[in-house]
């Protein structure tokens, strides 16, 4: 077992998080993650209304008695989102862990704090992490350029972002973006993080509530098959590189293009259809560079336990072995 500030703060066995994923973070997956001893998050906005979110929380409770949380992402959307009502639904449901993401969480912190909710704020820059720390969040998830979804506009990969965060942040933090196996977990811990967040890797598990064709596509794809859309709108998103992503990039780079020109291609409801029906080119769907490291579709339990077991083997075997060899050579 790997004990870190993160496992102690959130009462979980393993320093592994399944963060918010639009259309994927549903009760089946989150409960499986919780039952495996890691921390899973239901994705708030995957539920069409706050009432549906409250029902999904109850559904998840029916499948696990371990801790889990809810993700609340605040980014531009096609239809306005009643964020306050989602926040109320989270608090009224008795959820005690929230992952905020996408924007400054300041407005929501007092109500969450008053309700005894611990907040992990996910962000893509150290300055935003420090600001969140000042605002009183409990932990940070720092998201490198490798990630799926929105990597921000600074393009700083984890190998730089994680140690810089470790140097400057006092509260516990987990490393996000590009993680999918034990080597990544050990590296993140060595760079100063208290754990890892994985998204894309959890999509390729038996319990992920998405079509098998998507899981197989993740297994078959390499690290180059992602694309960055919305760069021209400063709302960059890393998605799986399919014909729609390439079309969107072509359109948005035409002089004078606006969001309206790509709106029909990128709508989240189309992405949802991709994931549910396995129609790979029907819309855009998020995937990180880590797909190049995904070679199978295990159960969540097998994945989490494999990562932890192999991480212990790397630390106690490979790394300590190097120290022993050095000590023997010096004798
Ligand atoms: P949606 O259907 O409202 O929008 C689809 C995409 O277009 C989203 O990426 C959104 O950020 C972007 N968008 C919407 N309006 C925009 C505008 N005016 N300018 C620039 N970009 C715009 O969203 P959805 O797919 O239903 O997702 C709901 C929420 O979850 C959004 O906030 C979205 O950004 C977020 N999301 C996050 C991830 C992630 O991996 N972090 C992945 C998918 C969606």
PDB file of N, CA and C and ligand atoms in Angstrom, residues 20-23 43 45-46 71 73-81 83 101-102 122 143 147-151 229-230 233-239 258-260 262-263 265-272 284-287, ligand 1:
ATOM      1  N   UNK A  20     -13.320  13.745 -13.311  1.00  0.00           N
ATOM      2  CA  UNK A  20     -14.531  13.963 -14.103  1.00  0.00           C
ATOM      3  C   UNK A  20     -14.295  13.717 -15.585  1.00  0.00           C
ATOM      4  N   UNK A  21     -15.242  13.042 -16.223  1.00  0.00           N
ATOM      5  CA  UNK A  21     -15.194  12.818 -17.679  1.00  0.00           C
ATOM      6  C   UNK A  21     -16.612  12.924 -18.204  1.00  0.00           C
ATOM      7  N   UNK A  22     -16.839  13.927 -19.063  1.00  0.00           N
ATOM      8  CA  UNK A  22     -18.186  14.123 -19.582  1.00  0.00           C
ATOM      9  C   UNK A  22     -18.688  12.863 -20.301  1.00  0.00           C
ATOM     10  N   UNK A  23     -19.871  12.404 -19.936  1.00  0.00           N
ATOM     11  CA  UNK A  23     -20.578  11.224 -20.479  1.00  0.00           C
ATOM     12  C   UNK A  23     -19.997   9.898 -20.005  1.00  0.00           C
ATOM     13  N   UNK A  43     -19.471  12.748 -12.911  1.00  0.00           N
ATOM     14  CA  UNK A  43     -19.364  14.018 -13.635  1.00  0.00           C
ATOM     15  C   UNK A  43     -20.714  14.732 -13.564  1.00  0.00           C
ATOM     16  N   UNK A  45     -22.146  17.443 -14.835  1.00  0.00           N
ATOM     17  CA  UNK A  45     -22.885  17.918 -16.013  1.00  0.00           C
ATOM     18  C   UNK A  45     -23.268  16.801 -16.985  1.00  0.00           C
ATOM     19  N   UNK A  46     -22.823  15.566 -16.724  1.00  0.00           N
ATOM     20  CA  UNK A  46     -23.297  14.442 -17.537  1.00  0.00           C
ATOM     21  C   UNK A  46     -24.786  14.216 -17.266  1.00  0.00           C
ATOM     22  N   UNK A  71     -17.700  15.804  -9.774  1.00  0.00           N
ATOM     23  CA  UNK A  71     -16.951  16.824 -10.531  1.00  0.00           C
ATOM     24  C   UNK A  71     -17.918  17.909 -10.996  1.00  0.00           C
ATOM     25  N   UNK A  73     -17.548  21.018 -13.550  1.00  0.00           N
ATOM     26  CA  UNK A  73     -16.677  21.707 -14.514  1.00  0.00           C
ATOM     27  C   UNK A  73     -17.328  23.005 -14.965  1.00  0.00           C
ATOM     28  N   UNK A  74     -16.551  24.093 -14.900  1.00  0.00           N
ATOM     29  CA  UNK A  74     -17.086  25.415 -15.256  1.00  0.00           C
ATOM     30  C   UNK A  74     -16.326  25.927 -16.479  1.00  0.00           C
ATOM     31  N   UNK A  75     -16.865  25.637 -17.674  1.00  0.00           N
ATOM     32  CA  UNK A  75     -16.228  26.039 -18.940  1.00  0.00           C
ATOM     33  C   UNK A  75     -17.314  26.595 -19.862  1.00  0.00           C
ATOM     34  N   UNK A  76     -16.938  27.199 -20.991  1.00  0.00           N
ATOM     35  CA  UNK A  76     -17.993  27.647 -21.911  1.00  0.00           C
ATOM     36  C   UNK A  76     -18.860  26.460 -22.336  1.00  0.00           C
ATOM     37  N   UNK A  77     -20.162  26.669 -22.387  1.00  0.00           N
ATOM     38  CA  UNK A  77     -21.079  25.614 -22.841  1.00  0.00           C
ATOM     39  C   UNK A  77     -22.048  26.203 -23.858  1.00  0.00           C
ATOM     40  N   UNK A  78     -22.646  25.333 -24.670  1.00  0.00           N
ATOM     41  CA  UNK A  78     -23.585  25.795 -25.699  1.00  0.00           C
ATOM     42  C   UNK A  78     -24.866  26.297 -25.021  1.00  0.00           C
ATOM     43  N   UNK A  79     -25.375  25.538 -24.050  1.00  0.00           N
ATOM     44  CA  UNK A  79     -26.554  25.994 -23.277  1.00  0.00           C
ATOM     45  C   UNK A  79     -26.084  26.434 -21.895  1.00  0.00           C
ATOM     46  N   UNK A  80     -26.650  27.526 -21.338  1.00  0.00           N
ATOM     47  CA  UNK A  80     -26.227  27.943 -19.995  1.00  0.00           C
ATOM     48  C   UNK A  80     -26.497  26.831 -18.973  1.00  0.00           C
ATOM     49  N   UNK A  81     -25.585  26.691 -18.009  1.00  0.00           N
ATOM     50  CA  UNK A  81     -25.714  25.647 -16.991  1.00  0.00           C
ATOM     51  C   UNK A  81     -26.096  26.313 -15.656  1.00  0.00           C
ATOM     52  N   UNK A  83     -25.273  26.377 -12.546  1.00  0.00           N
ATOM     53  CA  UNK A  83     -24.237  25.832 -11.663  1.00  0.00           C
ATOM     54  C   UNK A  83     -24.651  25.853 -10.192  1.00  0.00           C
ATOM     55  N   UNK A 101     -13.326  22.295 -11.683  1.00  0.00           N
ATOM     56  CA  UNK A 101     -12.402  22.341 -12.821  1.00  0.00           C
ATOM     57  C   UNK A 101     -12.845  23.388 -13.813  1.00  0.00           C
ATOM     58  N   UNK A 102     -11.886  23.848 -14.620  1.00  0.00           N
ATOM     59  CA  UNK A 102     -12.229  24.679 -15.767  1.00  0.00           C
ATOM     60  C   UNK A 102     -12.151  26.165 -15.520  1.00  0.00           C
ATOM     61  N   UNK A 122      -9.055  21.244  -9.970  1.00  0.00           N
ATOM     62  CA  UNK A 122      -8.192  20.813 -11.078  1.00  0.00           C
ATOM     63  C   UNK A 122      -7.853  22.011 -11.949  1.00  0.00           C
ATOM     64  N   UNK A 143      -2.912  19.603 -14.048  1.00  0.00           N
ATOM     65  CA  UNK A 143      -3.201  18.881 -15.282  1.00  0.00           C
ATOM     66  C   UNK A 143      -2.234  19.294 -16.393  1.00  0.00           C
ATOM     67  N   UNK A 147      -2.893  15.885 -21.268  1.00  0.00           N
ATOM     68  CA  UNK A 147      -4.218  15.421 -20.837  1.00  0.00           C
ATOM     69  C   UNK A 147      -5.258  15.408 -21.943  1.00  0.00           C
ATOM     70  N   UNK A 148      -6.354  14.688 -21.682  1.00  0.00           N
ATOM     71  CA  UNK A 148      -7.556  14.762 -22.517  1.00  0.00           C
ATOM     72  C   UNK A 148      -8.372  15.964 -22.065  1.00  0.00           C
ATOM     73  N   UNK A 149      -9.218  16.439 -22.953  1.00  0.00           N
ATOM     74  CA  UNK A 149     -10.067  17.569 -22.572  1.00  0.00           C
ATOM     75  C   UNK A 149      -9.299  18.869 -22.637  1.00  0.00           C
ATOM     76  N   UNK A 150      -9.477  19.720 -21.632  1.00  0.00           N
ATOM     77  CA  UNK A 150      -8.974  21.095 -21.727  1.00  0.00           C
ATOM     78  C   UNK A 150      -7.619  21.264 -21.023  1.00  0.00           C
ATOM     79  N   UNK A 151      -6.508  21.357 -21.779  1.00  0.00           N
ATOM     80  CA  UNK A 151      -5.182  21.486 -21.149  1.00  0.00           C
ATOM     81  C   UNK A 151      -4.773  22.928 -20.868  1.00  0.00           C
ATOM     82  N   UNK A 229      -8.343  20.956 -30.583  1.00  0.00           N
ATOM     83  CA  UNK A 229      -9.341  21.828 -31.219  1.00  0.00           C
ATOM     84  C   UNK A 229      -9.559  23.068 -30.346  1.00  0.00           C
ATOM     85  N   UNK A 230     -10.260  24.049 -30.839  1.00  0.00           N
ATOM     86  CA  UNK A 230     -10.569  25.310 -30.126  1.00  0.00           C
ATOM     87  C   UNK A 230      -9.327  26.112 -29.744  1.00  0.00           C
ATOM     88  N   UNK A 233      -9.804  29.755 -30.135  1.00  0.00           N
ATOM     89  CA  UNK A 233     -10.791  30.395 -29.247  1.00  0.00           C
ATOM     90  C   UNK A 233     -10.313  30.435 -27.804  1.00  0.00           C
ATOM     91  N   UNK A 234      -9.061  30.064 -27.599  1.00  0.00           N
ATOM     92  CA  UNK A 234      -8.498  29.978 -26.252  1.00  0.00           C
ATOM     93  C   UNK A 234      -9.360  29.112 -25.319  1.00  0.00           C
ATOM     94  N   UNK A 235      -9.914  28.055 -25.880  1.00  0.00           N
ATOM     95  CA  UNK A 235     -10.659  27.066 -25.092  1.00  0.00           C
ATOM     96  C   UNK A 235     -10.182  25.677 -25.539  1.00  0.00           C
ATOM     97  N   UNK A 236      -8.838  25.564 -25.716  1.00  0.00           N
ATOM     98  CA  UNK A 236      -8.240  24.353 -26.293  1.00  0.00           C
ATOM     99  C   UNK A 236      -8.776  23.073 -25.656  1.00  0.00           C
ATOM    100  N   UNK A 237      -9.074  22.087 -26.509  1.00  0.00           N
ATOM    101  CA  UNK A 237      -9.499  20.779 -26.006  1.00  0.00           C
ATOM    102  C   UNK A 237      -8.750  19.697 -26.776  1.00  0.00           C
ATOM    103  N   UNK A 238      -8.189  18.738 -26.029  1.00  0.00           N
ATOM    104  CA  UNK A 238      -7.532  17.592 -26.693  1.00  0.00           C
ATOM    105  C   UNK A 238      -8.569  16.486 -26.860  1.00  0.00           C
ATOM    106  N   UNK A 239      -8.749  16.075 -28.100  1.00  0.00           N
ATOM    107  CA  UNK A 239      -9.745  15.042 -28.420  1.00  0.00           C
ATOM    108  C   UNK A 239      -9.079  13.948 -29.246  1.00  0.00           C
ATOM    109  N   UNK A 258     -15.848  31.787 -36.324  1.00  0.00           N
ATOM    110  CA  UNK A 258     -16.233  31.910 -34.908  1.00  0.00           C
ATOM    111  C   UNK A 258     -16.720  30.546 -34.431  1.00  0.00           C
ATOM    112  N   UNK A 259     -17.086  30.484 -33.153  1.00  0.00           N
ATOM    113  CA  UNK A 259     -17.586  29.221 -32.598  1.00  0.00           C
ATOM    114  C   UNK A 259     -18.798  28.720 -33.373  1.00  0.00           C
ATOM    115  N   UNK A 260     -19.632  29.651 -33.841  1.00  0.00           N
ATOM    116  CA  UNK A 260     -20.849  29.256 -34.567  1.00  0.00           C
ATOM    117  C   UNK A 260     -20.533  28.374 -35.774  1.00  0.00           C
ATOM    118  N   UNK A 262     -18.330  26.087 -36.018  1.00  0.00           N
ATOM    119  CA  UNK A 262     -17.983  24.688 -35.669  1.00  0.00           C
ATOM    120  C   UNK A 262     -19.014  24.052 -34.734  1.00  0.00           C
ATOM    121  N   UNK A 263     -19.918  24.873 -34.239  1.00  0.00           N
ATOM    122  CA  UNK A 263     -20.871  24.448 -33.212  1.00  0.00           C
ATOM    123  C   UNK A 263     -21.539  23.095 -33.507  1.00  0.00           C
ATOM    124  N   UNK A 265     -20.559  20.630 -35.246  1.00  0.00           N
ATOM    125  CA  UNK A 265     -19.640  19.481 -35.224  1.00  0.00           C
ATOM    126  C   UNK A 265     -19.271  19.079 -33.798  1.00  0.00           C
ATOM    127  N   UNK A 266     -19.180  20.081 -32.897  1.00  0.00           N
ATOM    128  CA  UNK A 266     -18.567  19.828 -31.590  1.00  0.00           C
ATOM    129  C   UNK A 266     -19.573  19.592 -30.466  1.00  0.00           C
ATOM    130  N   UNK A 267     -20.878  19.743 -30.746  1.00  0.00           N
ATOM    131  CA  UNK A 267     -21.875  19.673 -29.669  1.00  0.00           C
ATOM    132  C   UNK A 267     -21.681  18.419 -28.817  1.00  0.00           C
ATOM    133  N   UNK A 268     -21.759  18.613 -27.504  1.00  0.00           N
ATOM    134  CA  UNK A 268     -21.559  17.505 -26.576  1.00  0.00           C
ATOM    135  C   UNK A 268     -22.525  16.349 -26.816  1.00  0.00           C
ATOM    136  N   UNK A 269     -23.753  16.655 -27.262  1.00  0.00           N
ATOM    137  CA  UNK A 269     -24.721  15.558 -27.490  1.00  0.00           C
ATOM    138  C   UNK A 269     -24.221  14.611 -28.578  1.00  0.00           C
ATOM    139  N   UNK A 270     -23.429  15.157 -29.533  1.00  0.00           N
ATOM    140  CA  UNK A 270     -22.872  14.285 -30.580  1.00  0.00           C
ATOM    141  C   UNK A 270     -21.754  13.411 -30.001  1.00  0.00           C
ATOM    142  N   UNK A 271     -20.947  14.025 -29.152  1.00  0.00           N
ATOM    143  CA  UNK A 271     -19.889  13.262 -28.480  1.00  0.00           C
ATOM    144  C   UNK A 271     -20.487  12.140 -27.646  1.00  0.00           C
ATOM    145  N   UNK A 272     -21.610  12.437 -27.039  1.00  0.00           N
ATOM    146  CA  UNK A 272     -22.299  11.426 -26.237  1.00  0.00           C
ATOM    147  C   UNK A 272     -22.721  10.241 -27.124  1.00  0.00           C
ATOM    148  N   UNK A 284     -16.978  14.801 -31.787  1.00  0.00           N
ATOM    149  CA  UNK A 284     -15.668  14.787 -31.142  1.00  0.00           C
ATOM    150  C   UNK A 284     -15.775  14.055 -29.802  1.00  0.00           C
ATOM    151  N   UNK A 285     -14.691  13.410 -29.421  1.00  0.00           N
ATOM    152  CA  UNK A 285     -14.661  12.760 -28.101  1.00  0.00           C
ATOM    153  C   UNK A 285     -13.261  12.877 -27.504  1.00  0.00           C
ATOM    154  N   UNK A 286     -13.239  13.144 -26.194  1.00  0.00           N
ATOM    155  CA  UNK A 286     -11.972  13.419 -25.503  1.00  0.00           C
ATOM    156  C   UNK A 286     -11.119  12.163 -25.363  1.00  0.00           C
ATOM    157  N   UNK A 287      -9.825  12.324 -25.576  1.00  0.00           N
ATOM    158  CA  UNK A 287      -8.862  11.249 -25.297  1.00  0.00           C
ATOM    159  C   UNK A 287      -7.499  11.903 -25.120  1.00  0.00           C
TER     160      UNK A 287
HETATM  161  P1  LIG B   1     -21.222  21.683 -25.029  1.00  0.00           P
HETATM  162  O1  LIG B   1     -22.044  20.778 -25.882  1.00  0.00           O
HETATM  163  O2  LIG B   1     -21.927  22.824 -24.368  1.00  0.00           O
HETATM  164  O3  LIG B   1     -19.999  22.265 -25.871  1.00  0.00           O
HETATM  165  C1  LIG B   1     -19.176  21.410 -26.670  1.00  0.00           C
HETATM  166  C2  LIG B   1     -17.750  21.927 -26.619  1.00  0.00           C
HETATM  167  O4  LIG B   1     -17.715  23.253 -27.146  1.00  0.00           O
HETATM  168  C3  LIG B   1     -17.175  22.001 -25.196  1.00  0.00           C
HETATM  169  O5  LIG B   1     -15.825  21.593 -25.243  1.00  0.00           O
HETATM  170  C4  LIG B   1     -17.272  23.484 -24.863  1.00  0.00           C
HETATM  171  O6  LIG B   1     -16.251  23.898 -23.947  1.00  0.00           O
HETATM  172  C5  LIG B   1     -17.095  24.143 -26.234  1.00  0.00           C
HETATM  173  N1  LIG B   1     -17.783  25.419 -26.304  1.00  0.00           N
HETATM  174  C6  LIG B   1     -19.094  25.652 -26.043  1.00  0.00           C
HETATM  175  N2  LIG B   1     -19.383  26.947 -26.247  1.00  0.00           N
HETATM  176  C7  LIG B   1     -18.227  27.539 -26.631  1.00  0.00           C
HETATM  177  C8  LIG B   1     -17.878  28.871 -26.991  1.00  0.00           C
HETATM  178  N3  LIG B   1     -18.775  29.840 -27.000  1.00  0.00           N
HETATM  179  N4  LIG B   1     -16.584  29.117 -27.326  1.00  0.00           N
HETATM  180  C9  LIG B   1     -15.669  28.148 -27.327  1.00  0.00           C
HETATM  181  N5  LIG B   1     -15.935  26.866 -27.012  1.00  0.00           N
HETATM  182  C10 LIG B   1     -17.200  26.573 -26.670  1.00  0.00           C
HETATM  183  O7  LIG B   1     -20.476  20.901 -23.872  1.00  0.00           O
HETATM  184  P2  LIG B   1     -20.552  19.368 -23.401  1.00  0.00           P
HETATM  185  O8  LIG B   1     -19.756  18.554 -24.365  1.00  0.00           O
HETATM  186  O9  LIG B   1     -21.969  19.015 -23.090  1.00  0.00           O
HETATM  187  O10 LIG B   1     -19.715  19.433 -22.067  1.00  0.00           O
HETATM  188  C11 LIG B   1     -20.216  20.039 -20.862  1.00  0.00           C
HETATM  189  C12 LIG B   1     -19.043  20.651 -20.115  1.00  0.00           C
HETATM  190  O11 LIG B   1     -18.031  19.682 -19.863  1.00  0.00           O
HETATM  191  C13 LIG B   1     -18.369  21.773 -20.894  1.00  0.00           C
HETATM  192  O12 LIG B   1     -17.996  22.753 -19.951  1.00  0.00           O
HETATM  193  C14 LIG B   1     -17.166  21.108 -21.485  1.00  0.00           C
HETATM  194  O13 LIG B   1     -16.146  22.020 -21.781  1.00  0.00           O
HETATM  195  C15 LIG B   1     -16.809  20.150 -20.401  1.00  0.00           C
HETATM  196  N6  LIG B   1     -16.036  19.041 -20.936  1.00  0.00           N
HETATM  197  C16 LIG B   1     -14.855  18.779 -20.353  1.00  0.00           C
HETATM  198  C17 LIG B   1     -14.083  17.758 -20.820  1.00  0.00           C
HETATM  199  C18 LIG B   1     -12.765  17.462 -20.194  1.00  0.00           C
HETATM  200  O14 LIG B   1     -12.181  16.466 -20.527  1.00  0.00           O
HETATM  201  N7  LIG B   1     -12.252  18.271 -19.304  1.00  0.00           N
HETATM  202  C19 LIG B   1     -14.512  16.965 -21.871  1.00  0.00           C
HETATM  203  C20 LIG B   1     -15.745  17.244 -22.446  1.00  0.00           C
HETATM  204  C21 LIG B   1     -16.498  18.288 -21.957  1.00  0.00           C
END
